[in-house]
GROMACS .gro file of C-alpha atoms in nm:
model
  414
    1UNK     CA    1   0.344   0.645   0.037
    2UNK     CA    2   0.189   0.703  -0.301
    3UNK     CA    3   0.512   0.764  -0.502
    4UNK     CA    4   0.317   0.792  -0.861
    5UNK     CA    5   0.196   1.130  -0.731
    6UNK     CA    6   0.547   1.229  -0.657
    7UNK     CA    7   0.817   1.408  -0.876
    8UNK     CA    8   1.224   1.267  -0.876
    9UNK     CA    9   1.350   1.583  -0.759
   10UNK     CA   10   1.055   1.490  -0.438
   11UNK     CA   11   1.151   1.141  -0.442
   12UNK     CA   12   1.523   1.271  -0.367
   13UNK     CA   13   1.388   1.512  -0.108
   14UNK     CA   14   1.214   1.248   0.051
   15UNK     CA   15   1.518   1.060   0.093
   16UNK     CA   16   1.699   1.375   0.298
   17UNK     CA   17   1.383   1.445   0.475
   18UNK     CA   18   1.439   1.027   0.575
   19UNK     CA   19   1.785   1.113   0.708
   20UNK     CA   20   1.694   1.410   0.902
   21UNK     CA   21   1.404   1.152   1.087
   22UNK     CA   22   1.734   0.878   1.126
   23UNK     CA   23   1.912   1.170   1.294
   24UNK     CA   24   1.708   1.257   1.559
   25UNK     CA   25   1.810   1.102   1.920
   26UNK     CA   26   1.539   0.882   2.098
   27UNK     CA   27   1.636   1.004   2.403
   28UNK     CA   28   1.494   1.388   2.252
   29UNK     CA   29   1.194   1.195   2.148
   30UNK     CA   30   1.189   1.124   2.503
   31UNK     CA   31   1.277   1.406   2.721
   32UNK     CA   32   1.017   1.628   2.479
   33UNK     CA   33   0.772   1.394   2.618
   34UNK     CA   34   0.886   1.404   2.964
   35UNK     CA   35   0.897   1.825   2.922
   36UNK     CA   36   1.257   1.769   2.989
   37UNK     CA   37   1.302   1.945   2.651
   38UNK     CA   38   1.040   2.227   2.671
   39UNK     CA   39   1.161   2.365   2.283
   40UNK     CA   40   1.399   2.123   2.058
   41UNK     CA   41   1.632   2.400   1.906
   42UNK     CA   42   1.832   2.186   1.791
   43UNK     CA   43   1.622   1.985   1.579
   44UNK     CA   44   1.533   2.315   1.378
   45UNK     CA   45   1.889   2.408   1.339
   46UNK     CA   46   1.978   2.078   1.203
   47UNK     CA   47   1.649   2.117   0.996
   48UNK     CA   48   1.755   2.453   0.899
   49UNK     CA   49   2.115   2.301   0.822
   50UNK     CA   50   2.003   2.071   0.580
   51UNK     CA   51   1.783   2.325   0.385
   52UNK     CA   52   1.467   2.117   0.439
   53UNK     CA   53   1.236   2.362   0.588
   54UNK     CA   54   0.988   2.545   0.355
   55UNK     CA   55   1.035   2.371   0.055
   56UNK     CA   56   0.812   2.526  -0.159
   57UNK     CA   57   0.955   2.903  -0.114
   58UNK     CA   58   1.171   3.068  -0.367
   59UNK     CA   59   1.520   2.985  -0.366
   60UNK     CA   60   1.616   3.359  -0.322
   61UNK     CA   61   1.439   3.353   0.033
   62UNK     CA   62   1.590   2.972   0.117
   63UNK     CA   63   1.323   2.750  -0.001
   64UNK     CA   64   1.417   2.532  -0.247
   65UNK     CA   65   1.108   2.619  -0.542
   66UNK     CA   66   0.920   2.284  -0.482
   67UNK     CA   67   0.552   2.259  -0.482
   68UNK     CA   68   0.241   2.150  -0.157
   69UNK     CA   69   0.245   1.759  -0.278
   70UNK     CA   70   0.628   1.808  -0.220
   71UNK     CA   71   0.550   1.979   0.092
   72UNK     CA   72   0.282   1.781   0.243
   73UNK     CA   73   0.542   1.497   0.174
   74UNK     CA   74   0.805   1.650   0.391
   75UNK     CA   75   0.544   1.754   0.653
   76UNK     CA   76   0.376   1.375   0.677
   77UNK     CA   77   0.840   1.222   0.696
   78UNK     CA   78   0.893   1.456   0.983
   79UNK     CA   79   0.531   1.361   1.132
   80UNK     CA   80   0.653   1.000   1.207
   81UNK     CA   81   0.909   1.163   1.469
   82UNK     CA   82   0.564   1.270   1.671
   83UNK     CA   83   0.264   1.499   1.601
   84UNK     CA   84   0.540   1.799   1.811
   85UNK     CA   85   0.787   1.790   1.597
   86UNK     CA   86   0.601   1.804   1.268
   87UNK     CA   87   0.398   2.118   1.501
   88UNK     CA   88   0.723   2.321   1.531
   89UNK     CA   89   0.866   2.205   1.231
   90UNK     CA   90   0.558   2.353   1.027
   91UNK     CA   91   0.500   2.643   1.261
   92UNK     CA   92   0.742   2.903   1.165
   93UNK     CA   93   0.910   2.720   0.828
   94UNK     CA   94   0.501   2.716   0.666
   95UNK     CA   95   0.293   2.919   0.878
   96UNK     CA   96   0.509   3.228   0.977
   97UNK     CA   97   0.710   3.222   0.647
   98UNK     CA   98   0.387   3.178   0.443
   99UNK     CA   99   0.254   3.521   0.569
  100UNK     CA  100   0.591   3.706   0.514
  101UNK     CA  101   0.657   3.541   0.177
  102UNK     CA  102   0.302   3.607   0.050
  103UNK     CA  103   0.177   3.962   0.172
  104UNK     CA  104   0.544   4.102   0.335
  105UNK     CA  105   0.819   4.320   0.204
  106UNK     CA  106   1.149   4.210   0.053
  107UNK     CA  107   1.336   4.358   0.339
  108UNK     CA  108   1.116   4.130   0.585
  109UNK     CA  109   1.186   3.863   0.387
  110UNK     CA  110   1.559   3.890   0.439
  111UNK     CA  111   1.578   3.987   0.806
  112UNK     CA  112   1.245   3.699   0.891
  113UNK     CA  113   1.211   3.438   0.646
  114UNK     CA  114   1.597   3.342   0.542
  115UNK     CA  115   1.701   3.327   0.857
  116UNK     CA  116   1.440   3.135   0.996
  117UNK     CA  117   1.487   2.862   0.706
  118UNK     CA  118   1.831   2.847   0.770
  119UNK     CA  119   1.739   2.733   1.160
  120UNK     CA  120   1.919   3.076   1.313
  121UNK     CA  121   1.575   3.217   1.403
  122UNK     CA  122   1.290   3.086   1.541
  123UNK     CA  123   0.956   3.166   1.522
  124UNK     CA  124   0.590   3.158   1.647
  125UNK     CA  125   0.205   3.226   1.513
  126UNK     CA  126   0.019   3.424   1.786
  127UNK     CA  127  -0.373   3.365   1.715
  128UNK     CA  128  -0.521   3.173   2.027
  129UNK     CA  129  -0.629   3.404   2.259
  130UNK     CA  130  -0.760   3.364   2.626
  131UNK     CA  131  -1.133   3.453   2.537
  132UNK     CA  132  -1.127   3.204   2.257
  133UNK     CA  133  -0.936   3.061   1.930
  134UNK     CA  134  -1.146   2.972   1.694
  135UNK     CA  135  -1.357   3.363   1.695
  136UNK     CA  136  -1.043   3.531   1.455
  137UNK     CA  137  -1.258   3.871   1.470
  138UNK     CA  138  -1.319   3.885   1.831
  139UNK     CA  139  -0.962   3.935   1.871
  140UNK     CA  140  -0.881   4.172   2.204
  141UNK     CA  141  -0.533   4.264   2.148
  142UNK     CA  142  -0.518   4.595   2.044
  143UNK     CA  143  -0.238   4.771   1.860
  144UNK     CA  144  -0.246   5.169   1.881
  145UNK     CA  145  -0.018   5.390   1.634
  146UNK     CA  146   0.202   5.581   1.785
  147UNK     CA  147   0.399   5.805   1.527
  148UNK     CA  148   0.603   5.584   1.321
  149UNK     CA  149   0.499   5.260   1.586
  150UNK     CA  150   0.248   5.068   1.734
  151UNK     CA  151   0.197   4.997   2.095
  152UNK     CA  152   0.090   4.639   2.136
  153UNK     CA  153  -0.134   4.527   2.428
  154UNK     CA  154  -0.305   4.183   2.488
  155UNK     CA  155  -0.235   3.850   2.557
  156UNK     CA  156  -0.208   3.506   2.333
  157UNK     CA  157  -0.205   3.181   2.452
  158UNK     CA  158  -0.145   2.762   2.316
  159UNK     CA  159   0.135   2.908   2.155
  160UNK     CA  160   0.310   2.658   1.983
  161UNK     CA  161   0.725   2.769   1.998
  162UNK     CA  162   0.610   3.046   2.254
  163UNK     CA  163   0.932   2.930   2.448
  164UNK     CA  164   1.170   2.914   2.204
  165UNK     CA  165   1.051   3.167   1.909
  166UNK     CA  166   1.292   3.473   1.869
  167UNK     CA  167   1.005   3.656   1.646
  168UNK     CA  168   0.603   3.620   1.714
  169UNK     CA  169   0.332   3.694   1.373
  170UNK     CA  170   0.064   3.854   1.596
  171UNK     CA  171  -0.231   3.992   1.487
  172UNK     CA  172  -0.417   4.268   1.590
  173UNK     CA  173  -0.702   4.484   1.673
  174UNK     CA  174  -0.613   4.830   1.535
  175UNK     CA  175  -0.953   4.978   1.432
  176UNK     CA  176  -1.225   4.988   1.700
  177UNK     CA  177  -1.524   5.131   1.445
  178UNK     CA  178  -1.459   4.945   1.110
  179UNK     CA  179  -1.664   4.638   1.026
  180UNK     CA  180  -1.427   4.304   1.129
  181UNK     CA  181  -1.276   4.213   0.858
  182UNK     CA  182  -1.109   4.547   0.831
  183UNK     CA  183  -1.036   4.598   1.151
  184UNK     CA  184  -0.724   4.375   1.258
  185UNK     CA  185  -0.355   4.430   1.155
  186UNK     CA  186  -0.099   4.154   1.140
  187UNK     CA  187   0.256   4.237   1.306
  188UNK     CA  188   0.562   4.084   1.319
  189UNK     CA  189   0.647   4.106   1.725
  190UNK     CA  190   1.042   4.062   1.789
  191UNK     CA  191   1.089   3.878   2.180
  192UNK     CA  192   1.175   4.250   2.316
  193UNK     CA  193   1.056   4.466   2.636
  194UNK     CA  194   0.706   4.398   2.684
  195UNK     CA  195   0.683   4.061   2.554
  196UNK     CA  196   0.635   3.773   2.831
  197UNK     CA  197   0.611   3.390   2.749
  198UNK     CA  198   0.549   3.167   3.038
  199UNK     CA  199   0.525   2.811   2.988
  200UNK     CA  200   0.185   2.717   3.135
  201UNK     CA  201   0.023   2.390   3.016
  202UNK     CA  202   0.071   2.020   3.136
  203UNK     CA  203  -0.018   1.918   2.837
  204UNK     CA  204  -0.194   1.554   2.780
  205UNK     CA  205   0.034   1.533   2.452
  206UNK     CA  206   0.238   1.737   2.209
  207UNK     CA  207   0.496   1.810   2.461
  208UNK     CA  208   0.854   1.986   2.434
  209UNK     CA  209   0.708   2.208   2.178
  210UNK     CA  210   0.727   2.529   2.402
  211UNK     CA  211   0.323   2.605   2.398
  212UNK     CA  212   0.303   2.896   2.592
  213UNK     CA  213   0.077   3.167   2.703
  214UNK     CA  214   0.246   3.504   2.579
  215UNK     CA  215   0.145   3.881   2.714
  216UNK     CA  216   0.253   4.191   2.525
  217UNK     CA  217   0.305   4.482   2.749
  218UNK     CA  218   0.320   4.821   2.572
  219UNK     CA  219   0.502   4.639   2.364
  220UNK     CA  220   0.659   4.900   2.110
  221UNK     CA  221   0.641   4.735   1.710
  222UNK     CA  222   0.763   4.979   1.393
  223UNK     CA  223   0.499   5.017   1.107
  224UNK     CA  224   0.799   4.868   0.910
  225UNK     CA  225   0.684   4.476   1.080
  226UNK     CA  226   0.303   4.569   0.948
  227UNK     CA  227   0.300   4.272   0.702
  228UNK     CA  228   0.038   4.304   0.431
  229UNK     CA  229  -0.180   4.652   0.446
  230UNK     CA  230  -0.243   4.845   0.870
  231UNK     CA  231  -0.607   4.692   0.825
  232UNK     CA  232  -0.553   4.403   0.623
  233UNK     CA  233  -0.484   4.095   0.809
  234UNK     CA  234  -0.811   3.951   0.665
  235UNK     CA  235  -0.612   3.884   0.384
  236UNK     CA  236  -0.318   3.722   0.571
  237UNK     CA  237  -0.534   3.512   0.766
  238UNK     CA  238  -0.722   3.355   0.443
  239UNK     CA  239  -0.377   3.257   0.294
  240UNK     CA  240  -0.250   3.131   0.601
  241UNK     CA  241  -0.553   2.890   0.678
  242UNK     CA  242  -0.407   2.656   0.381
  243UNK     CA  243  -0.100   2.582   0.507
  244UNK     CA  244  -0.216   2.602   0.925
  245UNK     CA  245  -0.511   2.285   0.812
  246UNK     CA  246  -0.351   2.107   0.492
  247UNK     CA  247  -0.001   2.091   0.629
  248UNK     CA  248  -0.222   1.992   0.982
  249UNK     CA  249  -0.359   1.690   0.780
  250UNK     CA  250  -0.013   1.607   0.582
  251UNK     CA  251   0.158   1.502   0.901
  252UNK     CA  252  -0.108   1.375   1.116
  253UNK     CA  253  -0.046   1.090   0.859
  254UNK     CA  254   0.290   1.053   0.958
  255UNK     CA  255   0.230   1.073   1.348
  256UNK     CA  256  -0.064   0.744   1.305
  257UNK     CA  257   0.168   0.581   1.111
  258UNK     CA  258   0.396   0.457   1.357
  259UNK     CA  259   0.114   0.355   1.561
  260UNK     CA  260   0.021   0.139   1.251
  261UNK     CA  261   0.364  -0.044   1.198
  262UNK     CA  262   0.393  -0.114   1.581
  263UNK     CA  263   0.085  -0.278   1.571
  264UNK     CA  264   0.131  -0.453   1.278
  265UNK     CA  265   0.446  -0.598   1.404
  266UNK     CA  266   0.264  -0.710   1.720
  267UNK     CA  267  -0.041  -0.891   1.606
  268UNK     CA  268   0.215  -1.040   1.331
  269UNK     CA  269   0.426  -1.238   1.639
  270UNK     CA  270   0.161  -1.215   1.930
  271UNK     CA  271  -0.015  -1.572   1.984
  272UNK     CA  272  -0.347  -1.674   2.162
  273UNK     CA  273  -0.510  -2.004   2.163
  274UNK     CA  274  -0.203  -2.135   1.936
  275UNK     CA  275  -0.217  -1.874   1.630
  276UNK     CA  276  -0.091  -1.512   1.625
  277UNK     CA  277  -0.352  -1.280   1.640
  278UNK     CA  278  -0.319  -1.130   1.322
  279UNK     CA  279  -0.538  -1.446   1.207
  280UNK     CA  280  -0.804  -1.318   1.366
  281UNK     CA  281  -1.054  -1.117   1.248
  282UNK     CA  282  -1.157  -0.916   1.529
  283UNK     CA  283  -0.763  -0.780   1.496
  284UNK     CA  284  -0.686  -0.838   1.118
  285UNK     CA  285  -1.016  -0.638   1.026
  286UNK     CA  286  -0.890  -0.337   1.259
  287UNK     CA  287  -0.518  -0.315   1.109
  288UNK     CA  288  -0.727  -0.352   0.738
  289UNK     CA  289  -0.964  -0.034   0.826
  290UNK     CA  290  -0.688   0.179   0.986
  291UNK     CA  291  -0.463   0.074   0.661
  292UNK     CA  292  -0.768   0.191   0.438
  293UNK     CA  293  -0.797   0.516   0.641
  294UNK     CA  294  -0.395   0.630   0.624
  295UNK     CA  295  -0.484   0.546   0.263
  296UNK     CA  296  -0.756   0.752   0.189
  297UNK     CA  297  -0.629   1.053   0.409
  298UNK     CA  298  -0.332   1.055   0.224
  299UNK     CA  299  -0.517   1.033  -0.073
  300UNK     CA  300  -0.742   1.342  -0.001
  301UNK     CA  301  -0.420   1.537   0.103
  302UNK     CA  302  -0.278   1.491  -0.245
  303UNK     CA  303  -0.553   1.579  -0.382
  304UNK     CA  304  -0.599   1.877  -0.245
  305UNK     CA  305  -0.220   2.012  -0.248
  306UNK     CA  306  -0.281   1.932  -0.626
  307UNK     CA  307  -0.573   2.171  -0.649
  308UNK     CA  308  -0.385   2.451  -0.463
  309UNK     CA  309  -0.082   2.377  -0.665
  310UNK     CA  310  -0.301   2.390  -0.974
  311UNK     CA  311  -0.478   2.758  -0.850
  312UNK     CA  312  -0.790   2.620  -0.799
  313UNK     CA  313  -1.079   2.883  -0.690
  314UNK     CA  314  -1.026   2.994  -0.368
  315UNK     CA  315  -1.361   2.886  -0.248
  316UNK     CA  316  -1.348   2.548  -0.378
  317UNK     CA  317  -0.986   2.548  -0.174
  318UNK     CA  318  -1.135   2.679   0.158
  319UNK     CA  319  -1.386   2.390   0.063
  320UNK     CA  320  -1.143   2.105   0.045
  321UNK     CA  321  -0.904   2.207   0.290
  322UNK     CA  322  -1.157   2.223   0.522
  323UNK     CA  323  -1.286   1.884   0.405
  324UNK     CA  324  -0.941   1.729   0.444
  325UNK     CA  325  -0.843   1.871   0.806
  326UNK     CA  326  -1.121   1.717   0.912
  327UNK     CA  327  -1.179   1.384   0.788
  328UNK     CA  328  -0.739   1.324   0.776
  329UNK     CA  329  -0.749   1.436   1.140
  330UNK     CA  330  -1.053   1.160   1.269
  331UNK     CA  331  -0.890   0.923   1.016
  332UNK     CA  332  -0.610   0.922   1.217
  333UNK     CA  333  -0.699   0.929   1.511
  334UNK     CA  334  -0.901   0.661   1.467
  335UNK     CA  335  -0.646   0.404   1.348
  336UNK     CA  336  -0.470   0.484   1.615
  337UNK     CA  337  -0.717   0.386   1.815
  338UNK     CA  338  -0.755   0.099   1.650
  339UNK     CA  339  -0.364   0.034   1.723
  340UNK     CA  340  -0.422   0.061   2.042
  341UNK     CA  341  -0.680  -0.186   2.102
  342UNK     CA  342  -0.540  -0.471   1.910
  343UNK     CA  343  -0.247  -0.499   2.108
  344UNK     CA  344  -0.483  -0.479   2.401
  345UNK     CA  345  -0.335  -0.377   2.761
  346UNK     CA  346   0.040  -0.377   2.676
  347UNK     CA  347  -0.088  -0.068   2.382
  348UNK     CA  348  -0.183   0.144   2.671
  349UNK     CA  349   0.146   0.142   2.822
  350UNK     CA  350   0.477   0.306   2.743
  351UNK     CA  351   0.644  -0.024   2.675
  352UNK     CA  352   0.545   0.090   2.329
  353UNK     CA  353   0.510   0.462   2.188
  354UNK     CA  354   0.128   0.369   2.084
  355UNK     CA  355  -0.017   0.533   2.368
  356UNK     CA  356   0.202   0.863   2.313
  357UNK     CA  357   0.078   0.839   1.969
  358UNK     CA  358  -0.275   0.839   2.108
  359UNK     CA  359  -0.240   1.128   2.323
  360UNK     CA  360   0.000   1.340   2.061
  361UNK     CA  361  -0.328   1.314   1.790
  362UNK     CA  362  -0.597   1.439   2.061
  363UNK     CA  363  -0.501   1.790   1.930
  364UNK     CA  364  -0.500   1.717   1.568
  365UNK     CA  365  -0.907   1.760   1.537
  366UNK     CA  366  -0.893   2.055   1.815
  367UNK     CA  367  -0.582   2.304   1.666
  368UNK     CA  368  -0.575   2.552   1.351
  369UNK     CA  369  -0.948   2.531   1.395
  370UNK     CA  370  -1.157   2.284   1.535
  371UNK     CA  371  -1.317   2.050   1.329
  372UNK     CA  372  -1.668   2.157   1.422
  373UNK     CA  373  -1.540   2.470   1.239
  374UNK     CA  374  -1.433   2.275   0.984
  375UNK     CA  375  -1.802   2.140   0.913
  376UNK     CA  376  -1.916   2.497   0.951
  377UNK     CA  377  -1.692   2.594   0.663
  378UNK     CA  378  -1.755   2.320   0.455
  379UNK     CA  379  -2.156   2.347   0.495
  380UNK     CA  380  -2.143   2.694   0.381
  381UNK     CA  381  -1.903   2.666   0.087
  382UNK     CA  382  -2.096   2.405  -0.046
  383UNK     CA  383  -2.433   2.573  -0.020
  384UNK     CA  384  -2.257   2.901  -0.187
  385UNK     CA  385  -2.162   2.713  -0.423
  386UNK     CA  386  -2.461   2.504  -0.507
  387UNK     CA  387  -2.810   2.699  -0.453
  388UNK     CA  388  -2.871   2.899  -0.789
  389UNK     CA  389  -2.553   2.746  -1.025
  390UNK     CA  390  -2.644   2.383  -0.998
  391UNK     CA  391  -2.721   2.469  -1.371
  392UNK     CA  392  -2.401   2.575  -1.435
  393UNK     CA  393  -2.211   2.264  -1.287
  394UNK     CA  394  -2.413   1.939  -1.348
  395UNK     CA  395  -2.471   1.785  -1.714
  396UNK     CA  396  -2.864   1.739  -1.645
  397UNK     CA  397  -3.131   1.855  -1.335
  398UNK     CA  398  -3.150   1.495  -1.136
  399UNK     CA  399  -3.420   1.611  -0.978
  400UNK     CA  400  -3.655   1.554  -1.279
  401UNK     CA  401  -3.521   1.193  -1.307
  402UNK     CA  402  -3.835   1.087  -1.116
  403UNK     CA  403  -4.161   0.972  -1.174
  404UNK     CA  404  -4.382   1.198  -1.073
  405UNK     CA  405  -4.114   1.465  -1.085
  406UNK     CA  406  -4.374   1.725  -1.222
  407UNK     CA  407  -4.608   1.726  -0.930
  408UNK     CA  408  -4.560   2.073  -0.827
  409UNK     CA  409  -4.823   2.113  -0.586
  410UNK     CA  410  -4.637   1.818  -0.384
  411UNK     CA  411  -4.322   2.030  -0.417
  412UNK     CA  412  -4.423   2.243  -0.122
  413UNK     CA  413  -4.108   2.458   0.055
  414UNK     CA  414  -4.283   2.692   0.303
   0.00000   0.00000   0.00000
């Protein structure tokens, strides 16, 4: 943990965040992996008891007023429980309250948000749908007004908390001739006639977080749970993609970094031809680059929850969040990997919680947008930003640092 980059007051809420981790049985850690638990209620209500979710919301709404490098602390503690519980955990306390907080009314603040960051309400993000997650604007589910309502129809599914969530953040489709990005609404869906959850997926990992496919039936909603503008979930959806990817990198950290202590306890005390393997380099070498990795991940994570703290451009943040989904989320994965393979056969079995590890981080470069999206996003921004202000941005034009840099008719672009 880099603890220069972290505040007292953080320090301290690191330290509850720590007890909340002590707290949790093994045998939950279990049964969630077993599906015996299909949604850990419990764990959010103690969560909720102890004031730890959604740190960085106002104090009048629950939160305690802390900042993202306090939150992508939190996030990265309650990772090392597994990838699921740092899922649910972030779900509704970062994703569903960030939408409220940001673009929702005072009076959904009190009846949504508090609640929920107390641990008395539960909630879910519906995006996914059957046709396809990453496409936001081909969205299907259509919402048509109805007087003072909305009739929802469609169907979501991967729903993270889809088992357990008392309250769904669903968006849209509720203008079929306006150009995409004005033509989705974002709702907040009470569990109600009409709504259906069934739990679907055998999951290869993540388990016990009640990931569902969820159908709305004529499902009736009040203009009152519009959040932001009828039109205008655009705008939700761009704030939400900070906390969905950066808080998705913040505790990937903390799921690989079990993975990394296990093995570094093995290869300490594990001996072949009359040394422990640790003095090895084909092992040592693989604990040193997965150390390195956790190091810079968590480094780019800081760095980033810096910038937003800071109110960096919002390009340059779509930039770097992008950027650090994807590279914390292979980083991870692959020292975890690397885990795996250095304690050789007895790493792919469930005498240690390496290969759950394995399979729980799978999703990390697949969820809140895959991370060929990612590279899509981070191609583009850059370019934006680069072709015709490179003047603006650099101290001299590199490109005349060369020899025969004035050779125009070798310069040749069509």
């Amino acid at each position: 943990m880099f603890d220069h980059l972290l505040s007292e007051p953080a320090k301290k809420f690191r330290e509850e965040v720590r007890d909340l981790v002590r707290w949790v049985p093994r045998e939950m850690i279990l049964d969630m992996d077993r599906d015996r638990i299909q949604f850990p209620k419990e764990f959010l209500q103690e969560a909720g008891r102890r004031n730890l979710m959604g740190c960085r919301y106002p104090k009048r709404w629950g939160g305690r007023g802390m900042d993202w490098v306090a939150t992508a602390m939190a996030m990265e503690e309650v990772g090392t429980l597994g990838y699921i519980f740092a899922c649910i955990f972030g779900v509704g306390a970062e994703l569903v309250c960030d939408a409220i907080i940001l673009h929702g009314s005072d009076e959904q603040k009190e009846k949504y948000v508090r609640p929920l960051l107390k641990g008395d309400l539960f909630a879910a993000e519906c995006l996914t749908e059957p046709r396809g997650g990453s496409d936001f604007f081909g969205t299907t589910t259509t919402a048509v007004r109805d007087g003072d309502d909305f009739i929802l129809n469609g169907q979501k599914r991967f729903i993270v908390g889809a088992e357990g969530a008392d309250y769904f953040l669903v968006y849209a489709r509720t203008a079929t001739d306006a150009r995409p990005h004005e033509a989705l609404t974002c709702f907040i869906v009470d569990r109600g006639p009409g709504v259906e959850t069934q739990y679907l997926y055998g999951l290869m990992g993540c388990r016990g977080g009640g990931a569902g496919r969820i159908a709305f039936k004529d499902v009736r909603v009040p203009k009152a749970n519009v959040v932001g503008k009828v039109n205008g979930a655009y705008a939700v959806f761009n704030t939400m993609m900070i906390p969905e990817r950066l808080g998705t990198a913040a505790m990937t950290i903390g799921a690989a970094r079990p993975a990394l202590d296990v093995a570094t306890g093995y290869t300490g005390r594990r001996k072949a031809f009359g040394a422990t393997i640790n003095t090895f380099q084909g092992v040592s070498f693989q604990i040193a680059e997965a150390v390195m990795l956790l190091d810079a991940a968590r480094a780019m994570v800081y760095a980033t929850c810096k910038a937003v703290d800071e109110g960096e451009s919002s390009r340059r943040i779509r930039r770097m969040v992008s950027e650090t989904k994807k590279f914390v989320t292979e980083s991870c994965q692959k020292a975890a990997n690397n885990a795996m393979q250095v304690m050789g056969g007895i790493g792919y079995t469930n005498v240690f919680p390496v290969e759950r590890i394995v399979r729980d981080l799978r999703l990390a470069s697949i969820w809140t947008g895959t991370n060929e999206v990612m590279s899509m996003i981070i191609a583009n921004e850059w370019y934006r930003g680069r072709i015709g202000k490179k003047a603006e941005t650099e101290a001299r034009d590199w490109e005349l640092d060369a020899a025969e840099a004035h050779a125009q008719e070798e310069k040749i672009y069509e």
